[in-house]
mmCIF file of N, CA and C in Angstrom:
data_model
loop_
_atom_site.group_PDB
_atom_site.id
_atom_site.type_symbol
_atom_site.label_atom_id
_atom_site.label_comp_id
_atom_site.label_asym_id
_atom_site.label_seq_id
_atom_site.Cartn_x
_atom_site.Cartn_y
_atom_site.Cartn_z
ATOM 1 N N UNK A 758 87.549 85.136 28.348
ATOM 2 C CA UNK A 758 86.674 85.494 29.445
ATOM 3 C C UNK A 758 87.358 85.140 30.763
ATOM 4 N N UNK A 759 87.338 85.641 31.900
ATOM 5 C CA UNK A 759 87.952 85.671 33.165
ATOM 6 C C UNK A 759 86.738 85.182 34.156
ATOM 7 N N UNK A 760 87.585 84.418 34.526
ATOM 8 C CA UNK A 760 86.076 83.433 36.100
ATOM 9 C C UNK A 760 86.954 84.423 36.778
ATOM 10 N N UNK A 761 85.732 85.198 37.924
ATOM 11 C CA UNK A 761 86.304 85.446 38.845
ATOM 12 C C UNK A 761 85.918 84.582 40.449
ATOM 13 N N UNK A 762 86.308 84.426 41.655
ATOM 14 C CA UNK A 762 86.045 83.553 42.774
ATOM 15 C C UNK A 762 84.818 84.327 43.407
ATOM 16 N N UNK A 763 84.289 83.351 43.681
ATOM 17 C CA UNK A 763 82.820 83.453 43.611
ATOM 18 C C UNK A 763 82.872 85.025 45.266
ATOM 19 N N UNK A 764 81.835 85.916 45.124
ATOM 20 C CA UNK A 764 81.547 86.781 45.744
ATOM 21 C C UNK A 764 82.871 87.515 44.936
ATOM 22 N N UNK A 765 83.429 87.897 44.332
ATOM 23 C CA UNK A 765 84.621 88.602 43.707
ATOM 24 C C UNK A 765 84.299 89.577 43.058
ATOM 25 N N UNK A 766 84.385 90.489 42.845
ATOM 26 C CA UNK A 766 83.671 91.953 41.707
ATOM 27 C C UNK A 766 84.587 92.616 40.758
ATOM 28 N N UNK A 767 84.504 92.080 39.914
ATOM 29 C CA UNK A 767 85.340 92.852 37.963
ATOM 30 C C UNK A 767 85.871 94.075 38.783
ATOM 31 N N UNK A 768 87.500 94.607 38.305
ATOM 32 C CA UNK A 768 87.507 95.879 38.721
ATOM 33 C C UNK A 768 87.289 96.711 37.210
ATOM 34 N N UNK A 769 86.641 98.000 37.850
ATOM 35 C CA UNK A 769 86.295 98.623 36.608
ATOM 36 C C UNK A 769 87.433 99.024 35.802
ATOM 37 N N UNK A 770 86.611 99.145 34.341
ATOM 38 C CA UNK A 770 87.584 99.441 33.368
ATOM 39 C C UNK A 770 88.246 100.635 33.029
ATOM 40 N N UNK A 771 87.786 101.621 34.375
ATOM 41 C CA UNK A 771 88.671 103.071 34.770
ATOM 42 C C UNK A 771 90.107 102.474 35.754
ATOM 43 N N UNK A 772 90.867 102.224 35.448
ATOM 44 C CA UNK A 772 91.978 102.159 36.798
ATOM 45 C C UNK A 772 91.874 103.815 37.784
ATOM 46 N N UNK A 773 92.136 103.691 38.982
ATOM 47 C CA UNK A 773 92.564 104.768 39.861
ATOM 48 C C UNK A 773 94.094 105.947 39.406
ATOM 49 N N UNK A 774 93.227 106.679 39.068
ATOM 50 C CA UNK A 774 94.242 107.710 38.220
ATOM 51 C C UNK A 774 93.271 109.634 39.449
ATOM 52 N N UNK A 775 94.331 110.184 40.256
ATOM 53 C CA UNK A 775 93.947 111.426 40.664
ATOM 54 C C UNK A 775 94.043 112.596 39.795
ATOM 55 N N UNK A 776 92.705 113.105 39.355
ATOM 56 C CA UNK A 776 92.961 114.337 38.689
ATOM 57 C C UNK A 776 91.836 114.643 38.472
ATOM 58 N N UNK A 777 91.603 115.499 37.320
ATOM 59 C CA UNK A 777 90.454 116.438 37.024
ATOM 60 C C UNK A 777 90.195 115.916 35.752
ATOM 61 N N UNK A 778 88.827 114.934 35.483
ATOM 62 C CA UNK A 778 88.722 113.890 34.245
ATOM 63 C C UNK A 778 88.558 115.099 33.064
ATOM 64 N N UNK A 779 88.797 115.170 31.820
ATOM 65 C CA UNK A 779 88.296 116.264 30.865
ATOM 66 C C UNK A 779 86.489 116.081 31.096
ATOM 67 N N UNK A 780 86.471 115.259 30.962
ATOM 68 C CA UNK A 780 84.770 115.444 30.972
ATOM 69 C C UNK A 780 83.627 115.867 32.093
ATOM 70 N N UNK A 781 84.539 116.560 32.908
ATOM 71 C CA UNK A 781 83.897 116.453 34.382
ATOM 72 C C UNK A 781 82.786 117.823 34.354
ATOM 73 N N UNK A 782 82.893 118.943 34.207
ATOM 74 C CA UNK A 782 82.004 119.706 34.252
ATOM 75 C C UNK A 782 80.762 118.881 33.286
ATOM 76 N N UNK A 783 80.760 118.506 31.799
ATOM 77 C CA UNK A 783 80.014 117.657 31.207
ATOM 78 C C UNK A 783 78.944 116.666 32.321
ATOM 79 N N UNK A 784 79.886 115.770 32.264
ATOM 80 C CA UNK A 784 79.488 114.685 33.468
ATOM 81 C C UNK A 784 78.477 115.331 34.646
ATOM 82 N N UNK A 785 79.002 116.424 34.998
ATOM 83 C CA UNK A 785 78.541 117.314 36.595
ATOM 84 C C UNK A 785 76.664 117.141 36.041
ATOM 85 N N UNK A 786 76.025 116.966 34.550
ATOM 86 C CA UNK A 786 74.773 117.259 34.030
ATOM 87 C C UNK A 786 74.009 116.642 35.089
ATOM 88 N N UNK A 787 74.685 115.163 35.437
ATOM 89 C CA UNK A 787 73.865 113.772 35.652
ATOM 90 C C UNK A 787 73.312 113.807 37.272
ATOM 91 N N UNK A 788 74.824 115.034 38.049
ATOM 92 C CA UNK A 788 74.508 115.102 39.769
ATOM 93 C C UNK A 788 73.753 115.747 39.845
ATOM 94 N N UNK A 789 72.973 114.955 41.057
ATOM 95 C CA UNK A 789 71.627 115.778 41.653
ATOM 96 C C UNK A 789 72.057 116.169 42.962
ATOM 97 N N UNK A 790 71.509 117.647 43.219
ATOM 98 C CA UNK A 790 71.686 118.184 44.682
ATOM 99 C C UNK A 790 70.229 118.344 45.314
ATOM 100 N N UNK A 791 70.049 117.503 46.441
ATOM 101 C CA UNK A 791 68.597 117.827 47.495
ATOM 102 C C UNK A 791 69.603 118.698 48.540
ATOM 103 N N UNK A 792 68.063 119.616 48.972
ATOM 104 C CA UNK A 792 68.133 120.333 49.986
ATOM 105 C C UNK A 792 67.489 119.651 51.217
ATOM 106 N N UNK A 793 68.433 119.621 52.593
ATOM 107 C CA UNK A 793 67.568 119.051 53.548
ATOM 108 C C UNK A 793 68.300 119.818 54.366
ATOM 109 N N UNK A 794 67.580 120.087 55.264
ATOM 110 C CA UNK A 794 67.629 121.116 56.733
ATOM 111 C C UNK A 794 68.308 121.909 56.210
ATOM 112 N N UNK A 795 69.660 121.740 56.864
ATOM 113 C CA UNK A 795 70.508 122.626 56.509
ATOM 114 C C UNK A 795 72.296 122.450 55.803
ATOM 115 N N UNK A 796 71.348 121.148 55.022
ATOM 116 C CA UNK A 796 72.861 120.508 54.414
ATOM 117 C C UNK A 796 72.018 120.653 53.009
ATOM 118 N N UNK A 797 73.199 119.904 51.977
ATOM 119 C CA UNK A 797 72.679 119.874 51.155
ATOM 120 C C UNK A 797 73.388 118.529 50.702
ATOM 121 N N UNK A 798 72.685 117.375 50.140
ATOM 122 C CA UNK A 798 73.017 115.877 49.769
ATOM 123 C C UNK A 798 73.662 115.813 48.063
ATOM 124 N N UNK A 799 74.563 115.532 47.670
ATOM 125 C CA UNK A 799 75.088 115.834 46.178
ATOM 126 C C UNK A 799 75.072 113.983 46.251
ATOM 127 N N UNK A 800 74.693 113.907 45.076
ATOM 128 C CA UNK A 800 74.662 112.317 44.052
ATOM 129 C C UNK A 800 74.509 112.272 42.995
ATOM 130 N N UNK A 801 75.558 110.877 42.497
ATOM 131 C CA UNK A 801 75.060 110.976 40.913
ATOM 132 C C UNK A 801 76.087 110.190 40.433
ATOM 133 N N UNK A 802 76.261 109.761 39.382
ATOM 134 C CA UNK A 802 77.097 109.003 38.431
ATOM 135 C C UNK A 802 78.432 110.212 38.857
ATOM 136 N N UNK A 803 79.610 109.227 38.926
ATOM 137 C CA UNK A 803 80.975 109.958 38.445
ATOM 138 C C UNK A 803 81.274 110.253 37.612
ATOM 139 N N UNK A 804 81.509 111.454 37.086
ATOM 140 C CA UNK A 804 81.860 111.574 35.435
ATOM 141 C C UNK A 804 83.026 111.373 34.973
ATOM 142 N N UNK A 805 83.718 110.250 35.193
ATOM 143 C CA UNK A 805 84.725 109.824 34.853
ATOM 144 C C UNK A 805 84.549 108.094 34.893
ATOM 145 N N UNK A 806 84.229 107.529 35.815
ATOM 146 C CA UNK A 806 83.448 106.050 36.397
ATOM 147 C C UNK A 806 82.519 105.784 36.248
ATOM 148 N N UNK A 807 81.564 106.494 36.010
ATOM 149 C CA UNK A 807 80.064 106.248 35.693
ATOM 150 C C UNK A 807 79.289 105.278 37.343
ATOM 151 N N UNK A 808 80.242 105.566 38.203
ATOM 152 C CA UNK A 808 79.803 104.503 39.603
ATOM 153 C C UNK A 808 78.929 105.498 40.558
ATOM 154 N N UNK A 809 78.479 105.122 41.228
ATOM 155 C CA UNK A 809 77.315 105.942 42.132
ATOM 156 C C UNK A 809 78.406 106.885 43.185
ATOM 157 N N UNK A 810 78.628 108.320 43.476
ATOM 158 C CA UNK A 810 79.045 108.682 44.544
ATOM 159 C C UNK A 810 78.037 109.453 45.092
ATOM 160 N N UNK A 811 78.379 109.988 46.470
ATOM 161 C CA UNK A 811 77.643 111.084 47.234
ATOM 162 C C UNK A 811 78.284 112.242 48.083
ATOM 163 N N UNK A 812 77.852 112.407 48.510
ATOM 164 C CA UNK A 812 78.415 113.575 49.556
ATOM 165 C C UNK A 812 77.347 114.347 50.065
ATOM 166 N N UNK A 813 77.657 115.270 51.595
ATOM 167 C CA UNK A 813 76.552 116.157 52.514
ATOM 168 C C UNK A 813 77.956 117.094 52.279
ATOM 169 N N UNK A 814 76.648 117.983 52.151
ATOM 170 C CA UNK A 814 77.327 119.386 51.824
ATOM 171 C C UNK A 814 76.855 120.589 53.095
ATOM 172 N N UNK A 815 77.467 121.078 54.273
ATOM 173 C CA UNK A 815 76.467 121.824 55.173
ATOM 174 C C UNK A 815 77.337 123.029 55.719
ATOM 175 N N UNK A 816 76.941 123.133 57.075
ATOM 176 C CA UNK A 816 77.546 124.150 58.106
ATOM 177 C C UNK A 816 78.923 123.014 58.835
ATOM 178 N N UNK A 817 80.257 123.589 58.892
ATOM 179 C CA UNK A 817 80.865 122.876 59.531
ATOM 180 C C UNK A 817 82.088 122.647 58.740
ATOM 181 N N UNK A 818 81.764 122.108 57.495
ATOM 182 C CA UNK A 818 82.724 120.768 56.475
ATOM 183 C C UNK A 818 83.531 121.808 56.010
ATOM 184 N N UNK A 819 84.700 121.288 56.266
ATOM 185 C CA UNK A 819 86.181 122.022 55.811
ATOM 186 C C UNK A 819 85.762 121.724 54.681
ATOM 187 N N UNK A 820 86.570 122.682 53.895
ATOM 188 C CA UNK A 820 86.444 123.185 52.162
ATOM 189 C C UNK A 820 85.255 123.716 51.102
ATOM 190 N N UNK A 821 84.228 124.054 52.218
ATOM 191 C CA UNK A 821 83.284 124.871 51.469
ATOM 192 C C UNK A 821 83.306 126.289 51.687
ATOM 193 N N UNK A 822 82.862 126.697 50.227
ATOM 194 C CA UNK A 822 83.060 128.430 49.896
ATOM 195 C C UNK A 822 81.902 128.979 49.516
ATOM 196 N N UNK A 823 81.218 129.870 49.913
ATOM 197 C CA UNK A 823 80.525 130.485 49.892
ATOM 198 C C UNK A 823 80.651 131.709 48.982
ATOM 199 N N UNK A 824 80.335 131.830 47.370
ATOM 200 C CA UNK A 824 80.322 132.703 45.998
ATOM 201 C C UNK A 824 79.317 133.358 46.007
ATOM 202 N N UNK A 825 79.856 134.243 45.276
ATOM 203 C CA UNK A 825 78.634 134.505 43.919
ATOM 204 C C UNK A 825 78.059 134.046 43.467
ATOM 205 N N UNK A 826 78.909 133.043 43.013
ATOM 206 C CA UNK A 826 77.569 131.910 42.622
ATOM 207 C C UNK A 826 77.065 131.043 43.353
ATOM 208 N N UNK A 827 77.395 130.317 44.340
ATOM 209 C CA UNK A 827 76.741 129.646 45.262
ATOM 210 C C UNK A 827 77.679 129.046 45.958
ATOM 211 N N UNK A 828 77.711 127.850 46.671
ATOM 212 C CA UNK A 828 78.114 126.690 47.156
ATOM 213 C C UNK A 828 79.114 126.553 46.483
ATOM 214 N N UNK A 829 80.638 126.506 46.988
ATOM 215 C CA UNK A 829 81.110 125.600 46.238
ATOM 216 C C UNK A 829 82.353 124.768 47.158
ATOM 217 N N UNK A 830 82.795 123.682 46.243
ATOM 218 C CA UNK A 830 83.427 122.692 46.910
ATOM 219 C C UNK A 830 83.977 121.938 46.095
ATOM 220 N N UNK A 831 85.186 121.153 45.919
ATOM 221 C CA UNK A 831 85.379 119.910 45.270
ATOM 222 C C UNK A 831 84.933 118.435 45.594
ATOM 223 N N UNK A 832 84.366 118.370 44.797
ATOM 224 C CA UNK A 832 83.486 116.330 44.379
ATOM 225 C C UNK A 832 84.872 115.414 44.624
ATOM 226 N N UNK A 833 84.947 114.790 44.991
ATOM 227 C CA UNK A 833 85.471 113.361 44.899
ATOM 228 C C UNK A 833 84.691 112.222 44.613
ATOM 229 N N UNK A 834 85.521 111.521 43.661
ATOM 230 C CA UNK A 834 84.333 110.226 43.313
ATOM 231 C C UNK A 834 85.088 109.298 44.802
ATOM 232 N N UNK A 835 83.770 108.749 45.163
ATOM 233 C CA UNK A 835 84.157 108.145 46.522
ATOM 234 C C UNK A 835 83.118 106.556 46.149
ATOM 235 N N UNK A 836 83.018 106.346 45.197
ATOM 236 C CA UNK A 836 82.837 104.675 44.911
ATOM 237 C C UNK A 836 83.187 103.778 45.708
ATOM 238 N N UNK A 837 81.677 102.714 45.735
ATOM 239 C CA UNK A 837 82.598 101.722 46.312
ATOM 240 C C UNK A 837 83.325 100.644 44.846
ATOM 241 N N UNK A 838 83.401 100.904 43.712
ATOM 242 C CA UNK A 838 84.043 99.839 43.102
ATOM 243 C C UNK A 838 85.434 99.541 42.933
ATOM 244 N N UNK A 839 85.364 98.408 43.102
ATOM 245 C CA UNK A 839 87.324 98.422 42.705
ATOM 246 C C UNK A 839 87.473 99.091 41.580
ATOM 247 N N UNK A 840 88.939 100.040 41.607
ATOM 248 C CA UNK A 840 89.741 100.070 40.495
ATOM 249 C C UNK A 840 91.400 99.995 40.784
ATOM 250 N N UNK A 841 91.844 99.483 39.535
ATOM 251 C CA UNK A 841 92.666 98.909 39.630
ATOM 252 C C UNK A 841 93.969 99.964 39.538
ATOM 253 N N UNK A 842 95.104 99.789 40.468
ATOM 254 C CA UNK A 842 95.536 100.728 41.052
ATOM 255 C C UNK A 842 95.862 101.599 41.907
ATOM 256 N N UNK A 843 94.362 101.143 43.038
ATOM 257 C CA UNK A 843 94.159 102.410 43.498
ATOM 258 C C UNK A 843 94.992 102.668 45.133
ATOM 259 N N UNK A 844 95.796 103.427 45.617
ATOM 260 C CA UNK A 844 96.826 103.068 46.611
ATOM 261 C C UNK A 844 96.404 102.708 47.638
ATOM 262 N N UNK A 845 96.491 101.785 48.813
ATOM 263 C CA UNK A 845 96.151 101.258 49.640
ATOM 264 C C UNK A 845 95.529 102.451 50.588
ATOM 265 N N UNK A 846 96.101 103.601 50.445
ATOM 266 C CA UNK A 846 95.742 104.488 51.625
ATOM 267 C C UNK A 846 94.611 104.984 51.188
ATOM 268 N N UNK A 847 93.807 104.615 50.173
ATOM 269 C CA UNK A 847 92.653 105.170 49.441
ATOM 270 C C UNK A 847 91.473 104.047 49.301
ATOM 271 N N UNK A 848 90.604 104.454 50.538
ATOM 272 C CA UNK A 848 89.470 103.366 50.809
ATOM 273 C C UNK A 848 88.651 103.318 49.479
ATOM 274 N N UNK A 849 88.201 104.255 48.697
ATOM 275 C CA UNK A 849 87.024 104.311 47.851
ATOM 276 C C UNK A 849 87.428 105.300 46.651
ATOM 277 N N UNK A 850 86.336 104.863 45.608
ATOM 278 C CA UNK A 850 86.700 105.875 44.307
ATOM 279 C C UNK A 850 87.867 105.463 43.122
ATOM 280 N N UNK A 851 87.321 106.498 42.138
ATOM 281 C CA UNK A 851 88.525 106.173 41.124
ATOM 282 C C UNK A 851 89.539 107.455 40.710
ATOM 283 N N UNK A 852 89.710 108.384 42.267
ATOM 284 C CA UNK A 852 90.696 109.443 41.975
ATOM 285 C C UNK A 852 90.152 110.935 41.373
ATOM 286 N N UNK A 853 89.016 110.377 40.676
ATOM 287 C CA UNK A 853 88.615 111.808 39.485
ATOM 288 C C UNK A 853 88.060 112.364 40.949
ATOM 289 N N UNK A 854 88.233 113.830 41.112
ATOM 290 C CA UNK A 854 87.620 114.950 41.645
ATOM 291 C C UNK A 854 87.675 116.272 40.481
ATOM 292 N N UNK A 855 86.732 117.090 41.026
ATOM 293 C CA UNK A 855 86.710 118.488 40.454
ATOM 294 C C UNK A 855 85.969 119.351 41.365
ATOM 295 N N UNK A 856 85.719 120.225 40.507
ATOM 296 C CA UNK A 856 85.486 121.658 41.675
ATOM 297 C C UNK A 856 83.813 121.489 40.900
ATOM 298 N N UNK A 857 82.525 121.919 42.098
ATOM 299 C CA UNK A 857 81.429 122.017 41.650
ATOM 300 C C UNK A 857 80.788 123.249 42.514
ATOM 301 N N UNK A 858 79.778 123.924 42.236
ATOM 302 C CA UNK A 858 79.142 124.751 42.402
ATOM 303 C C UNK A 858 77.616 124.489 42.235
ATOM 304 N N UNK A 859 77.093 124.594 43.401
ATOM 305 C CA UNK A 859 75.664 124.340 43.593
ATOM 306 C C UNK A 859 74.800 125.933 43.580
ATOM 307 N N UNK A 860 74.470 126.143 42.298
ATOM 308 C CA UNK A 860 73.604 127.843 42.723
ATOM 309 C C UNK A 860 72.682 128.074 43.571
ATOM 310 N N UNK A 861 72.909 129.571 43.904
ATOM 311 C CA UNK A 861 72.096 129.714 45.164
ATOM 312 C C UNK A 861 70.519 129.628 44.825
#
C-alpha cells in the first residue's frame, strides 16, 4: 500500500496516452448533451478514464461542423485527475479524444 502526503491525489490507473481509446464511441453512451441558449453543454464520464469531463459546444468555437447528422466536433477528456505521464504542456485529461456527433 502507498501513503501518499497528506492533500496528495493517487494518479489514475490510466497513464496519459493521446489517441482514440477503442472503446470510445461505446463509452460516448454515458455523455449527456443540454441545450442552453445557443450553446450546447457536453458531460460525462471519459470513456477511456472514467473521470468527469465537459465542454460548451456553440456559435464561434473553432472545430465545429455542421452535418447531416448534426453537430459535430472532437471530445477531449479534459480531467482534472492526475495521470501519469502526462507532458507538462498539457494542463488536464488523460489524452483520449474522439470525434462525437450531437443529432439534430
Amino acid at each position: 500500500m502507498t501513503t501518499l502526503p497528506s492533500g496528495s491525489v493517487a494518479p489514475s490507473e490510466f497513464g496519459w496516452t493521446r489517441g482514440v481509446p477503442p472503446n470510445w464511441t461505446d463509452g460516448l453512451k454515458k455523455i449527456v448533451a443540454e441545450s442552453i441558449s445557443d450553446h450546447v453543454t457536453v458531460s460525462g464520464p471519459c470513456p477511456r478514464c472514467h473521470h468527469g469531463l465537459w465542454t460548451d459546444v456553440g456559435p464561434g468555437i473553432v472545430g465545429i461542423a455542421l452535418s447531416a447528422e448534426g453537430i459535430e466536433f472532437l471530445l477531449y477528456c479534459n480531467c482534472a485527475e492526475p495521470h501519469e505521464g502526462r507532458p507538462e504542456t498539457e494542463t488536464a485529461g488523460c489524452g483520449a479524444y474522439g470525434r462525437v456527433v450531437i443529432p439534430r
